[in-house]
CSV table of C-alpha atoms in Angstrom, one decimal:
chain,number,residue,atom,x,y,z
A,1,UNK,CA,0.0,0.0,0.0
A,2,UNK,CA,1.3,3.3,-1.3
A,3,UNK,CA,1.0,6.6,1.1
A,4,UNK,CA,-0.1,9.6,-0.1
A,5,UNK,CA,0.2,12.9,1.7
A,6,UNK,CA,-2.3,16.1,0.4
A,7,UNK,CA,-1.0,19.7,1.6
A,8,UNK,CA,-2.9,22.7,1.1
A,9,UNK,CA,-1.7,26.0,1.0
A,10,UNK,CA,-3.5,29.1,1.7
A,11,UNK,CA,-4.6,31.6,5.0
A,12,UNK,CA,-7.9,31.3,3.2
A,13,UNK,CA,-8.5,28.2,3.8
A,14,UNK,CA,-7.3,27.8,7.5
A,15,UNK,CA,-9.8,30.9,8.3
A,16,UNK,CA,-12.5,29.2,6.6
A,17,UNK,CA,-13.5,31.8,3.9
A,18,UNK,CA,-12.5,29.1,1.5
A,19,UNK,CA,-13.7,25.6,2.0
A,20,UNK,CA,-11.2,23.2,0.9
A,21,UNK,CA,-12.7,21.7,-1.9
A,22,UNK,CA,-9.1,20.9,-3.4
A,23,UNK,CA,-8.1,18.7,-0.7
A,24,UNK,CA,-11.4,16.7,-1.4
A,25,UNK,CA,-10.8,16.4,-4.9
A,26,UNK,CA,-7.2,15.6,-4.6
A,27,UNK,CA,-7.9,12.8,-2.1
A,28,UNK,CA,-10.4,11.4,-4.1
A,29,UNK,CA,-8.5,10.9,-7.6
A,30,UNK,CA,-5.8,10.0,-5.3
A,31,UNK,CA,-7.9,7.0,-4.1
A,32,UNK,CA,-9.2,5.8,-7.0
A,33,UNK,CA,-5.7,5.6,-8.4
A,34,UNK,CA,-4.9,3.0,-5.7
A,35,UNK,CA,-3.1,5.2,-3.0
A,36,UNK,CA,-4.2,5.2,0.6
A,37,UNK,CA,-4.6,8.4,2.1
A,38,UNK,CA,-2.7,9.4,5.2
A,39,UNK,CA,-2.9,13.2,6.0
A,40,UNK,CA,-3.8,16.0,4.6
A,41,UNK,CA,-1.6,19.0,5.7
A,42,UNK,CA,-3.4,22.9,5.8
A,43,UNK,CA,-0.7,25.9,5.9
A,44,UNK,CA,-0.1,29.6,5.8
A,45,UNK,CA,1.2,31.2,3.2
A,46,UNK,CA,4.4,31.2,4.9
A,47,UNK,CA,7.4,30.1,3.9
A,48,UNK,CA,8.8,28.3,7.3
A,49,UNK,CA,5.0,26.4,7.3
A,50,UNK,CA,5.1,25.5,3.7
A,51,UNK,CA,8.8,23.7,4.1
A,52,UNK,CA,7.8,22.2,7.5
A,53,UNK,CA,4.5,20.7,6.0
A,54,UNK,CA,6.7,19.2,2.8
A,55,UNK,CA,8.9,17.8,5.3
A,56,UNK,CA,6.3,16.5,7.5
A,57,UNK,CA,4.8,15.2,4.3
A,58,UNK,CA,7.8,13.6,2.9
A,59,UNK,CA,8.3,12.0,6.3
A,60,UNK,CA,5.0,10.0,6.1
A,61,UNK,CA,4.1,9.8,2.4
A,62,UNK,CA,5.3,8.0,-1.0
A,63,UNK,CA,3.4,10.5,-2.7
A,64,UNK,CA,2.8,13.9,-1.8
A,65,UNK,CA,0.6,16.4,-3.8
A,66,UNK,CA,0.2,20.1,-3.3
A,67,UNK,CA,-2.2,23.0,-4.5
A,68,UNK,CA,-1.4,26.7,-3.6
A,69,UNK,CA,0.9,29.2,-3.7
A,70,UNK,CA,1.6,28.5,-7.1
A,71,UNK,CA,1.2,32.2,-9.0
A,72,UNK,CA,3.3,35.6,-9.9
A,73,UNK,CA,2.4,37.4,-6.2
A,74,UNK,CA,4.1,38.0,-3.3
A,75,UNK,CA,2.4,35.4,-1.1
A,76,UNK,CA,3.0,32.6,-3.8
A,77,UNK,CA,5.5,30.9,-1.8
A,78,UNK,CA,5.4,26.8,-2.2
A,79,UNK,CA,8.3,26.4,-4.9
A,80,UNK,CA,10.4,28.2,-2.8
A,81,UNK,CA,9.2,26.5,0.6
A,82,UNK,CA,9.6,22.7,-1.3
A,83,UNK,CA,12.8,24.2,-2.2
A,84,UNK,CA,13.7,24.6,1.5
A,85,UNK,CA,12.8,22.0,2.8
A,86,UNK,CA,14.9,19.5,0.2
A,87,UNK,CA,17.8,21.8,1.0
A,88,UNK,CA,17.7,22.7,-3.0
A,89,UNK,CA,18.1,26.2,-5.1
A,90,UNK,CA,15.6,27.4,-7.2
A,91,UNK,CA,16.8,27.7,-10.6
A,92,UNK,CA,15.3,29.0,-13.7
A,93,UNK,CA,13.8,26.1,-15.5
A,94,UNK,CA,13.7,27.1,-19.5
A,95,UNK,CA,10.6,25.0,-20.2
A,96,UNK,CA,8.5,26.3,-18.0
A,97,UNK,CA,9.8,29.6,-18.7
A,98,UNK,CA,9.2,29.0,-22.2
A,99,UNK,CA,5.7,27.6,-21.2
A,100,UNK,CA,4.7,30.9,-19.6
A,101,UNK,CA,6.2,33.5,-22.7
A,102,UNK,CA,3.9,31.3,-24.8
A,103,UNK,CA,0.8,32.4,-22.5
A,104,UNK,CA,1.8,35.7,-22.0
A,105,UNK,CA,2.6,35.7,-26.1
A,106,UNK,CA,4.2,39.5,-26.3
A,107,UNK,CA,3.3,41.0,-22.7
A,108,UNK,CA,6.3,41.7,-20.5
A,109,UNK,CA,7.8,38.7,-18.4
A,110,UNK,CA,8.4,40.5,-15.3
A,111,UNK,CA,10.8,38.8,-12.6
A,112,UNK,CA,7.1,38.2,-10.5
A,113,UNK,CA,5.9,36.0,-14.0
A,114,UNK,CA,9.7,34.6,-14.5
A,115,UNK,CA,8.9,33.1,-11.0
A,116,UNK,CA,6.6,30.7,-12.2
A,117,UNK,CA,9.3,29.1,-14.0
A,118,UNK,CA,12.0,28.7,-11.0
A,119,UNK,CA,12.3,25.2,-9.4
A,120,UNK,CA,14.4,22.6,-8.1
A,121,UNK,CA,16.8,20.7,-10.4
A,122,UNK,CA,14.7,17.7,-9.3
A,123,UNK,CA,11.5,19.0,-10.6
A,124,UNK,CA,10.0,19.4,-13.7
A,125,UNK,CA,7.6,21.4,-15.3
A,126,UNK,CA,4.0,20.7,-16.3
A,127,UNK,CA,2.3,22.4,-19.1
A,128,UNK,CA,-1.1,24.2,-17.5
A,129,UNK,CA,-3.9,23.5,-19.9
A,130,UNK,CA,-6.0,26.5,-17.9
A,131,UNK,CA,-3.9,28.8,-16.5
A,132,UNK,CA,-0.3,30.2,-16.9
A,133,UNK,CA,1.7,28.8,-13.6
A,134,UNK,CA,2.7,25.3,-14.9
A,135,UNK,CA,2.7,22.1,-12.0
A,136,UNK,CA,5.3,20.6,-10.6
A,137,UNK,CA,5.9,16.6,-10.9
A,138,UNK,CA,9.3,16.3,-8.7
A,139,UNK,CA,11.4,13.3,-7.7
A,140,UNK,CA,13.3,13.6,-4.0
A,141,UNK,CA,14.3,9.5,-2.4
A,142,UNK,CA,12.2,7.7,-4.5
A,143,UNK,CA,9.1,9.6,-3.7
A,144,UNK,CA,7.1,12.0,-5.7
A,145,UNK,CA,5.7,15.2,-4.8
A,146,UNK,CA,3.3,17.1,-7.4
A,147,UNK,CA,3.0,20.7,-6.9
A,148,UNK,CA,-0.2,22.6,-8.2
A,149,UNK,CA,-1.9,25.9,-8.5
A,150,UNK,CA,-4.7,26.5,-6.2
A,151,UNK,CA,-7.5,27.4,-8.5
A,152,UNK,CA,-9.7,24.4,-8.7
A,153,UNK,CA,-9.8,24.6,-12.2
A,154,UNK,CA,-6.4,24.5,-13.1
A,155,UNK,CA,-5.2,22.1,-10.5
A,156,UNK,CA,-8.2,19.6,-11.7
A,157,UNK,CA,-7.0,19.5,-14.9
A,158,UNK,CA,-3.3,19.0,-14.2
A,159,UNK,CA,-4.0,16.8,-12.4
A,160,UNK,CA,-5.5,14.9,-14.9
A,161,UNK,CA,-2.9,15.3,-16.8
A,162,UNK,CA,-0.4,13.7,-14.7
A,163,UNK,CA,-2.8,10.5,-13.8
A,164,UNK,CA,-0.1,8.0,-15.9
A,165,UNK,CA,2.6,9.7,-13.8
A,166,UNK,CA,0.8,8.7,-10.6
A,167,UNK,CA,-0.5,5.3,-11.4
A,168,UNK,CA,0.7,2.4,-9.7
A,169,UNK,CA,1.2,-0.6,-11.8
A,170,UNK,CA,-0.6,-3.6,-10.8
A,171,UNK,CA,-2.9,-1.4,-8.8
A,172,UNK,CA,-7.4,-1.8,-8.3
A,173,UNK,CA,-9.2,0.1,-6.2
A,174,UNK,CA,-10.2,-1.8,-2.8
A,175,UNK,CA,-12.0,0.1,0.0
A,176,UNK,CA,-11.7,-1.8,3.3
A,177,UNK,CA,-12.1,0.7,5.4
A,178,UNK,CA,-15.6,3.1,6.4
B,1,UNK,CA,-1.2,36.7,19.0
B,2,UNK,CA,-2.4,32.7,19.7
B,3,UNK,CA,-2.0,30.1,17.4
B,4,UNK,CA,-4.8,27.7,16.8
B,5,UNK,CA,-4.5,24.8,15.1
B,6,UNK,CA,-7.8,22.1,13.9
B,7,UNK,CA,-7.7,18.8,13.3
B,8,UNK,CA,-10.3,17.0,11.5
B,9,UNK,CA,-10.5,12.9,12.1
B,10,UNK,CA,-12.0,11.0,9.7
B,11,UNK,CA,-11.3,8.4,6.1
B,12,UNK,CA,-14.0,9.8,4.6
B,13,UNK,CA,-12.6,13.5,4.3
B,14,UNK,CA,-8.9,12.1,3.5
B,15,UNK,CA,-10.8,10.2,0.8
B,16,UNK,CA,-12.7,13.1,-0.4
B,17,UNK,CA,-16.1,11.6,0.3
B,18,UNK,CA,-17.2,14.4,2.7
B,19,UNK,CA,-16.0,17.8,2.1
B,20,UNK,CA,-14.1,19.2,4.9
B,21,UNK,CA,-16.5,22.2,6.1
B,22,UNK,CA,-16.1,21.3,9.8
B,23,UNK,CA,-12.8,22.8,9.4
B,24,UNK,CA,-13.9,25.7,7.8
B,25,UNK,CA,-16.8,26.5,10.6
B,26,UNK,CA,-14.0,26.0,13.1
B,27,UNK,CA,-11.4,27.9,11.0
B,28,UNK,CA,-13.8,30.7,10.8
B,29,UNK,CA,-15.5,30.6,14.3
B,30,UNK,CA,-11.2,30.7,15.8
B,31,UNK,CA,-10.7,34.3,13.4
B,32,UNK,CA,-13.3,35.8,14.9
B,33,UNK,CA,-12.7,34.6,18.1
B,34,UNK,CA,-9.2,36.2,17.9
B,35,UNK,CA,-6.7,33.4,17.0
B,36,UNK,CA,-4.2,33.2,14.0
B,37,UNK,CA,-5.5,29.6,12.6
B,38,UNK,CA,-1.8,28.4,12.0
B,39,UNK,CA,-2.2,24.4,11.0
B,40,UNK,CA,-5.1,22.4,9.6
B,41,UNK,CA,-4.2,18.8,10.1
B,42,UNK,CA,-6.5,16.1,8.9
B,43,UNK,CA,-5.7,12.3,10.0
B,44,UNK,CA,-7.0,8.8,9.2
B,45,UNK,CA,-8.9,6.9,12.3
B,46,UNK,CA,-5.9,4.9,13.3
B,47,UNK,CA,-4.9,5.7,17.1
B,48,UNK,CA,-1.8,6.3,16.1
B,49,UNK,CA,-2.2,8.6,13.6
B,50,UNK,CA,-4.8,10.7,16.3
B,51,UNK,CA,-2.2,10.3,18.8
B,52,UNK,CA,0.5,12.0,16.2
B,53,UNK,CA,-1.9,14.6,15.3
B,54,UNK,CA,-2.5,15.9,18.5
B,55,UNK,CA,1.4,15.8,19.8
B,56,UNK,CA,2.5,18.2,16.5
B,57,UNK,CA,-0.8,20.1,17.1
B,58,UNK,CA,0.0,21.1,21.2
B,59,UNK,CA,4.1,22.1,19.5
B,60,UNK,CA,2.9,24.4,17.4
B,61,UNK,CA,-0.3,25.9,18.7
B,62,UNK,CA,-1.8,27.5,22.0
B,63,UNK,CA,-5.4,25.8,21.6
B,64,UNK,CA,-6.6,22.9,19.6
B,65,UNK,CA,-9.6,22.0,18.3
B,66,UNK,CA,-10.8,18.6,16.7
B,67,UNK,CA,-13.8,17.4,15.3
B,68,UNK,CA,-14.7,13.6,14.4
B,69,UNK,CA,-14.4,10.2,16.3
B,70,UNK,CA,-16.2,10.7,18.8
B,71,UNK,CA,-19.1,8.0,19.2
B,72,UNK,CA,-19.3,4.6,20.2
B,73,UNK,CA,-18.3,2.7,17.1
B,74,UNK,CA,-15.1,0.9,17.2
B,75,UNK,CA,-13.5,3.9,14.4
B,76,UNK,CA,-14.3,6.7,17.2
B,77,UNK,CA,-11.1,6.2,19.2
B,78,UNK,CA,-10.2,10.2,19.0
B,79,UNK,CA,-10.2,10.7,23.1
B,80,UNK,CA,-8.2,7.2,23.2
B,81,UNK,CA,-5.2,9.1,20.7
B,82,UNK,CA,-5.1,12.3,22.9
B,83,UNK,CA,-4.7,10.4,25.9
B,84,UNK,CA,-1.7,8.8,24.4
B,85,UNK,CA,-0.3,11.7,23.0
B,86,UNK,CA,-0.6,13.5,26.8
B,87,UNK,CA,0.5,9.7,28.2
B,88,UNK,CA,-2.5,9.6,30.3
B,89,UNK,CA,-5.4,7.1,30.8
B,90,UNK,CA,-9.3,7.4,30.1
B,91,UNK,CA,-11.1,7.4,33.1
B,92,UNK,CA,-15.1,6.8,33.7
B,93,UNK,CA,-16.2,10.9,34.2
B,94,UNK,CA,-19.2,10.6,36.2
B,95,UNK,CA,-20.3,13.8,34.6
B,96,UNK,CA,-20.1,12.7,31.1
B,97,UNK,CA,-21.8,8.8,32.0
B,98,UNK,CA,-25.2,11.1,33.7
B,99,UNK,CA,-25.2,13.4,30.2
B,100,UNK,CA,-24.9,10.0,28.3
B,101,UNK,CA,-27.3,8.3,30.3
B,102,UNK,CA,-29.8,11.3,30.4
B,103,UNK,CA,-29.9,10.7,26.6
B,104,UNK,CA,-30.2,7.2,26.6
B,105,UNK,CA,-33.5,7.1,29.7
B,106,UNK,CA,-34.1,3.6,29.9
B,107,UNK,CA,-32.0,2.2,27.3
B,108,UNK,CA,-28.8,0.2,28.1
B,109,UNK,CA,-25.7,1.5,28.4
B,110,UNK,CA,-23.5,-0.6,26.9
B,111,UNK,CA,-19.6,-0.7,26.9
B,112,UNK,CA,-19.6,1.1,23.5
B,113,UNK,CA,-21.6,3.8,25.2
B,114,UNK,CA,-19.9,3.8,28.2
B,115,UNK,CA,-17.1,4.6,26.2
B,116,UNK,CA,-18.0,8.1,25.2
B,117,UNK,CA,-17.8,9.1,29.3
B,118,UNK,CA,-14.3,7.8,28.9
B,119,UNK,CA,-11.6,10.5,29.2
B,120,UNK,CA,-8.5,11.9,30.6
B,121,UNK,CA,-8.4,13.8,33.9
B,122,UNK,CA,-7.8,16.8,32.0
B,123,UNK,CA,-10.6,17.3,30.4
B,124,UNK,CA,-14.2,17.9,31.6
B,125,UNK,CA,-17.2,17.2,29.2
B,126,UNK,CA,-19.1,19.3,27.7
B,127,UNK,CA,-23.5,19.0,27.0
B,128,UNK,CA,-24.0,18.2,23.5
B,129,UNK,CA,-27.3,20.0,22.7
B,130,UNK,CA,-27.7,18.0,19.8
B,131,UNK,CA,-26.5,14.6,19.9
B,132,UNK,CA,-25.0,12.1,22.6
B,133,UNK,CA,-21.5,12.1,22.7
B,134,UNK,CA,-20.3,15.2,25.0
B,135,UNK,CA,-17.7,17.3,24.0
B,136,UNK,CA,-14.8,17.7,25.8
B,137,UNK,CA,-12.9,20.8,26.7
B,138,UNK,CA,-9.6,20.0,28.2
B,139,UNK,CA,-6.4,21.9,29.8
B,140,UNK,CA,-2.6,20.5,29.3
B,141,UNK,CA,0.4,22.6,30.0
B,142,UNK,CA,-1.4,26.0,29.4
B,143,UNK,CA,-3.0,25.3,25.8
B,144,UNK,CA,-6.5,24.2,25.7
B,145,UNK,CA,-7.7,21.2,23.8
B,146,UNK,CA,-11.3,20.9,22.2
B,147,UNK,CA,-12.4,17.4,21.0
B,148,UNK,CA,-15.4,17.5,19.3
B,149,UNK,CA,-18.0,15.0,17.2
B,150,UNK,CA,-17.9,14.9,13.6
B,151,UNK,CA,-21.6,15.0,13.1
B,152,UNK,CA,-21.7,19.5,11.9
B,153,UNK,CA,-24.9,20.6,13.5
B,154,UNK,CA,-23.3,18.6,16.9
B,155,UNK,CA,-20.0,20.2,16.3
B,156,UNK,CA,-21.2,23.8,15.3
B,157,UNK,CA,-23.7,24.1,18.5
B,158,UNK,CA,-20.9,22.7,21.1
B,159,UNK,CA,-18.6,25.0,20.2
B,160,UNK,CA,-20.8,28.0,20.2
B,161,UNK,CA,-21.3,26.7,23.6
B,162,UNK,CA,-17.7,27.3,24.5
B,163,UNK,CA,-17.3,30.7,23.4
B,164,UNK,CA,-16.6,32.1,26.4
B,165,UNK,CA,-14.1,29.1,27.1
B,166,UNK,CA,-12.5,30.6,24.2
B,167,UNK,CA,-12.3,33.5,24.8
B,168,UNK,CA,-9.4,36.1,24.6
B,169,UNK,CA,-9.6,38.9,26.6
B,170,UNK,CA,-9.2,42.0,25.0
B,171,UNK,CA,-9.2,40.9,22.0
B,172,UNK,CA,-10.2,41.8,18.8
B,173,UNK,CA,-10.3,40.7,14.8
B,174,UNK,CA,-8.0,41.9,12.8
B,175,UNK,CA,-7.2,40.9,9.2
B,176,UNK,CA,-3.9,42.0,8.6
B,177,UNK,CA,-3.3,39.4,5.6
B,178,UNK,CA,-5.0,38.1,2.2
């Protein structure tokens, strides 16, 4: 049985003016694809909570998948938390870079949109069907951590995107549990 | 400021069946009340796993509040994983068996009933205006500790029950972030 770990990122969600319909959906496609569900993580936008929760994550999961604090703004801080909490640089990745010049087609790539495309070496980009900030599918020890935007629209459909990366061969859905 | 952090216990939100909103009532109902809501922590019902949940929860906030696993079927074992996080041992509350019993009137209380007067000396029960299972409002090292039943309309009225328990004196809401 594979563990999987779901963090959310976002004050909004902790104070309740957003109900965390990510987590549910996460946790779901998660299931069906075969992994049980251990913990789901909620976190401030803060950088010292968003590497302690990958941590605490990567302690107790094989799979970890995040949605939040994905976009151009200040408070858009999960690269550079997963970044701190694997002891890694972020480094400008030139696919995602050249994912997000192709959705901004001739409007300025300010450093706040070139942050979209900075990473971990161990990461790579994933092309965002909806939006502009592309996801994350990253490898650290064997386990693999999926980083994605918080709007339900565009982490749903990268998501989906990614379900052949997160299959596990040999795998059925069996509910033994209530 | 105090930290607050909730923990939700249940499969069925880690699986995405049920939609977290109990954490979002209490998310909400801890802003207004005063607290920065630091941590959201959602855990399978495995005694361990309730047990680790409320350990991380007492390091890195001032109160705690849980909902989930808290009646008589053998998956309620939420009191049973605080006690072993605090390494203390459920006792019969006399307080908590006569709210239980004045529920029941003349049915039997059986173990599995019984079980739901069971707690640590710490904490002292709560009415449940709704349901059966009394909430419990407990005191370890200086933080307070709120276990609560899953079932929303049982959660949502025991905690407006303990709003003065809550309480911060002098204290006001203030939304200094997004």
């Amino acid at each position: 049985m594979k563990d999987a770990v779901v963090i959310t990122v976002g004050n909004e969600v902790l104070k309740g003016r957003t109900v965390n319909t990510n987590a549910s959906f996460i946790g779901n496609f998660l299931t069906y694809q075969g992994y049980r569900v251990k913990l789901g993580l909620t976190v401030m936008d803060d950088l010292e909570d968003i590497s302690w929760a990958f941590k605490t994550a990567m302690d107790r999961g094989d799979v970890i998948v995040s949605s939040g604090g994905l976009g151009p703004t200040f408070d858009d801080m999960t690269v550079e938390g997963f970044a701190k909490a694997i002891g890694s640089d972020n480094k400008l990745n030139q696919d995602a870079l050249a994912m997000i010049e192709e959705k901004y087609k001739n409007i300025e790539i300010t450093p706040e949109r070139k942050k979209m495309a900075m990473m971990p070496e161990v990461c790579k980009p994933i092309r965002n069907p909806v939006g502009t900030a592309p996801g994350l599918l990253c490898s650290v020890g064997g386990k693999k951590v999926v980083i994605l935007p918080g709007v339900p629209m565009e982490m749903q459909a990268l998501l989906e995107s990614m379900r052949d990366s997160l299959a596990i061969e040999n795998s059925c859905y069996f509910d033994e549990s209530i």
